[in-house]
Coordinates of N, CA and C in Angstrom, one line a residue:
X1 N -255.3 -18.1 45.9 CA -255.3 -17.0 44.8 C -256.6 -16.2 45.0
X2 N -256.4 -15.1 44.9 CA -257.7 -14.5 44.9 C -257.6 -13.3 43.4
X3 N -259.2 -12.7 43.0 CA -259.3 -12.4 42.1 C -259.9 -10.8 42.3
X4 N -259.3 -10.0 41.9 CA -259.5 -8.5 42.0 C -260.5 -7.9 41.4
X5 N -261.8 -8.0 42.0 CA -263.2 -7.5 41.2 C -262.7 -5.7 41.0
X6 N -262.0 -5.4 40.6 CA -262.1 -4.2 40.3 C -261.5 -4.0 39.3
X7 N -261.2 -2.3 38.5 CA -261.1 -2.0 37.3 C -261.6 -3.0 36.1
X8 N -260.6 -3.7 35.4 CA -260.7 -3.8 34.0 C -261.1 -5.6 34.5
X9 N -260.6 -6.3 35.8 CA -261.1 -7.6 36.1 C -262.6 -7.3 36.9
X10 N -263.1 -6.5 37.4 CA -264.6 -5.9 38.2 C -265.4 -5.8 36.9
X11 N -265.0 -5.2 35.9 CA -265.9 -5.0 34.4 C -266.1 -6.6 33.3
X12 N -265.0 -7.0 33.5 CA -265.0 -8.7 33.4 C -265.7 -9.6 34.3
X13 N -265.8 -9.8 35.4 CA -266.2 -10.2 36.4 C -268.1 -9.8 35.5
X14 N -268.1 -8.8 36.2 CA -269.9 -8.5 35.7 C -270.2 -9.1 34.2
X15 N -269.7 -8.7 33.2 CA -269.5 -9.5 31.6 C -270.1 -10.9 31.8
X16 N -269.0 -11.6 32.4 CA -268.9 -12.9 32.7 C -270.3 -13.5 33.7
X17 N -270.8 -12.9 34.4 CA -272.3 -12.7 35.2 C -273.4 -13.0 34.1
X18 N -272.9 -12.4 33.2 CA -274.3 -12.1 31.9 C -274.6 -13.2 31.1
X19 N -272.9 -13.3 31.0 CA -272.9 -13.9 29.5 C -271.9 -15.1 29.4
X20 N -271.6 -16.4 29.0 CA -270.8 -17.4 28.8 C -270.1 -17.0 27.5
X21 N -271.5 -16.9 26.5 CA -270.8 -17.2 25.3 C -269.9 -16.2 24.7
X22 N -268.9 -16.3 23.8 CA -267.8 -15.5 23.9 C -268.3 -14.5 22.7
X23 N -269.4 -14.7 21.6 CA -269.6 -13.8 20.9 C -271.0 -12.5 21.7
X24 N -271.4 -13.2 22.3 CA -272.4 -12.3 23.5 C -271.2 -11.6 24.3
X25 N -270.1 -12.2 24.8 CA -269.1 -11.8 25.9 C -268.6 -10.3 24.9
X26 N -268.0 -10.6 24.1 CA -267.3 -9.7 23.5 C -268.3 -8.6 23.4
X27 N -269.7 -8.7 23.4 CA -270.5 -7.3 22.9 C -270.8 -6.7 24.0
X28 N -271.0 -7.7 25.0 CA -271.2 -6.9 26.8 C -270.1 -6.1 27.3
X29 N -268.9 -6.6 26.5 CA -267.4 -6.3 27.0 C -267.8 -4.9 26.8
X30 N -267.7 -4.7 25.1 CA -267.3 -3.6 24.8 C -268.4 -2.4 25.5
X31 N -270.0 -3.0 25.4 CA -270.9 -2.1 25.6 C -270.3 -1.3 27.6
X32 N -269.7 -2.4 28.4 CA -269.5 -1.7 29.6 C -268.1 -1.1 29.4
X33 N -267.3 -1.2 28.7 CA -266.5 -0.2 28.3 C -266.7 0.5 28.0
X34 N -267.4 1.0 27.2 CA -267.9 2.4 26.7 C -268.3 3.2 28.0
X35 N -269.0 2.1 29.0 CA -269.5 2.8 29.8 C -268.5 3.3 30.9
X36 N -267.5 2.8 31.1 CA -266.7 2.6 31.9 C -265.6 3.7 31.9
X37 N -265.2 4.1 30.6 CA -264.0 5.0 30.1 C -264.8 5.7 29.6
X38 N -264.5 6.6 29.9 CA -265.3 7.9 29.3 C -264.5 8.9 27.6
X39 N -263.1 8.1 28.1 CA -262.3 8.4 26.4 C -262.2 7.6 25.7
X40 N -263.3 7.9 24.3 CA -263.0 6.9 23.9 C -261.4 5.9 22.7
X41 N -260.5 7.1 23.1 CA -259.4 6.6 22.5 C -258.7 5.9 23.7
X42 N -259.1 5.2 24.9 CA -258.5 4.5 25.4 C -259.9 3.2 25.8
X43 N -260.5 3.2 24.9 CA -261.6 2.2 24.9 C -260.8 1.0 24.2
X44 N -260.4 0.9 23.4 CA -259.6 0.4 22.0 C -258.7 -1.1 23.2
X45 N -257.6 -0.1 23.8 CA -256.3 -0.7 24.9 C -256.8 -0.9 26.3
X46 N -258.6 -1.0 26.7 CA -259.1 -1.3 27.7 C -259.6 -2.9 26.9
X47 N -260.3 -2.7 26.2 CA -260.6 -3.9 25.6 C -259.5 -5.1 25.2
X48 N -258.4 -4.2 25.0 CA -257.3 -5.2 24.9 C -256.9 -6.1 26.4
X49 N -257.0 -5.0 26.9 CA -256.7 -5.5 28.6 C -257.7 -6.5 28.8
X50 N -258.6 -6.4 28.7 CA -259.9 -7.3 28.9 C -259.9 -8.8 28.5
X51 N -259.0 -8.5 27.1 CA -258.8 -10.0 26.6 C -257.6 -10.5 27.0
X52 N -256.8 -10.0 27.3 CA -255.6 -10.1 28.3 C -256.1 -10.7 29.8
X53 N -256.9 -10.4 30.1 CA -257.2 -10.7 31.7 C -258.1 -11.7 31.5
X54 N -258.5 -12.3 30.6 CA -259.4 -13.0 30.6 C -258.9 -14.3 30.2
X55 N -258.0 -14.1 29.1 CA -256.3 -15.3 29.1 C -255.9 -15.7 30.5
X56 N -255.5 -14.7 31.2 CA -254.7 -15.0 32.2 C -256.0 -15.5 33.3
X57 N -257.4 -15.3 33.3 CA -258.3 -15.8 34.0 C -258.3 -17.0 34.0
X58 N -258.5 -17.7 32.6 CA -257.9 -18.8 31.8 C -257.2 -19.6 32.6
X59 N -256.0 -19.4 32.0 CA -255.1 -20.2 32.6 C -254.6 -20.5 33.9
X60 N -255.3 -19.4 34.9 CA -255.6 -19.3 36.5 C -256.7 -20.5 36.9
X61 N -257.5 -20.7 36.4 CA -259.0 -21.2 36.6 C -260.0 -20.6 37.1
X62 N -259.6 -19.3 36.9 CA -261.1 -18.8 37.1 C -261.9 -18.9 36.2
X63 N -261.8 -19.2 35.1 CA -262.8 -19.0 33.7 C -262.6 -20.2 33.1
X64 N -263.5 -21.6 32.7 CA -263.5 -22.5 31.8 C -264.0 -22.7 30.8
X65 N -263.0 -22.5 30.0 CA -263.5 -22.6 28.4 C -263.7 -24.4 27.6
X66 N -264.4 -24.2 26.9 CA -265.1 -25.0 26.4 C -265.0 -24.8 24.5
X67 N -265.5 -25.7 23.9 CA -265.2 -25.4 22.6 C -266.7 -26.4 22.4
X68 N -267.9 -25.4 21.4 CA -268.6 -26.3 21.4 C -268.8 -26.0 20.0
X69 N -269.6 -27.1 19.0 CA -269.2 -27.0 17.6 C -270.9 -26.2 17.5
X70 N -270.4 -25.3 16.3 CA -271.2 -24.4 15.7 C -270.8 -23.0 16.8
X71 N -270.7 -22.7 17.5 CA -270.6 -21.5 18.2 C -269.0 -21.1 18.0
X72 N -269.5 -19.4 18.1 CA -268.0 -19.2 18.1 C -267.1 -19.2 19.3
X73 N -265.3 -19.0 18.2 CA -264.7 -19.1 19.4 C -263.6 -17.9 19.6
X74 N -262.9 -17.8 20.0 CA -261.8 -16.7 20.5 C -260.8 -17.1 20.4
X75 N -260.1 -16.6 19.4 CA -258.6 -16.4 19.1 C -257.9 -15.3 19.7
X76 N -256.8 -15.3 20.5 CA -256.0 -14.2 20.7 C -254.6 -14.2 20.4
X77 N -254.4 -13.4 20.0 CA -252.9 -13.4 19.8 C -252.0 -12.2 19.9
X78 N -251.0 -12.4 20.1 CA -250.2 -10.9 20.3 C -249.3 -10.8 18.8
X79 N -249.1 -9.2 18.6 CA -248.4 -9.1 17.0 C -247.5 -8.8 17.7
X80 N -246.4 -8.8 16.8 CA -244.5 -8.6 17.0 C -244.6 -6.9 17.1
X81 N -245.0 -6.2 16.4 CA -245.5 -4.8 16.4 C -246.9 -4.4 16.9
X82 N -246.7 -3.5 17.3 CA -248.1 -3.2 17.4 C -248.9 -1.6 18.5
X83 N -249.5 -1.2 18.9 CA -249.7 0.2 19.6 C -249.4 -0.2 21.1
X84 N -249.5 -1.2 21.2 CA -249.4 -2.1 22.5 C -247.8 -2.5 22.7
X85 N -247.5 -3.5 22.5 CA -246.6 -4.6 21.9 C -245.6 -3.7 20.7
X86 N -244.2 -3.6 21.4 CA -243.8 -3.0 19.9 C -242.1 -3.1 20.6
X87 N -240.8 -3.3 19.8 CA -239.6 -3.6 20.1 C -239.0 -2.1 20.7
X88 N -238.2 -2.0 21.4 CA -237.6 -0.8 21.3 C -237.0 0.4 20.5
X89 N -236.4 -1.2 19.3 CA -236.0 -0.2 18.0 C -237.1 0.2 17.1
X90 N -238.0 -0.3 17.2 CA -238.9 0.3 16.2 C -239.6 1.4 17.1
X91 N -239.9 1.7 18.2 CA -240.6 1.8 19.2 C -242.2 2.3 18.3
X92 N -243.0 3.3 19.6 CA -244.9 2.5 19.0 C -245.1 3.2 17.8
X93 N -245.8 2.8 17.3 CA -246.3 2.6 15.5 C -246.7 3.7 15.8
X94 N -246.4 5.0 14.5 CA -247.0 6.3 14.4 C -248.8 5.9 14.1
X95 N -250.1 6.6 14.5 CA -251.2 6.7 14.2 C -251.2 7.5 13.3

């Protein structure tokens, strides 16, 4: 398997360099996205991606997670609707 240091896994990749913990992760995340996308109405669905690639890092083994008590942790989940995620008949949620 190999793992694609570039785009939105290259900005993860470096994140993951800095930081383990997932409440430091999440602030590095977002701070190199900011830097990274210069719109910021597609900063929102980069970060989503982020947490998406980082599941699937997960479950790849590139990334081992741990659960240690008192620190936080990371929940993800996908909604049935959503800007992302949305059925055909309803199609994407007006903003």
């Amino acid at each position: 398997a190999r793992l694609p240091l570039t785009g939105i896994y290259g900005v993860l990749h470096e994140a993951l360099k800095k930081t383990s913990r997932v409440d430091r992760l999440v602030t590095e995340l977002k701070e190199r996205i900011t830097q990274a996308v210069p719109n910021a109405g597609e900063r929102g669905p980069a970060f989503a991606q982020a947490m998406q690639s980082l599941e699937g890092m997960a479950a790849m083994g590139w990334v081992r997670c741990s659960k240690v008590p008192g620190l936080a942790t990371l929940t993800i989940s996908t909604p049935e609707e959503g800007d992302i995620v949305y059925t055909e008949k309803l199609g994407p949620r007006s903003k």
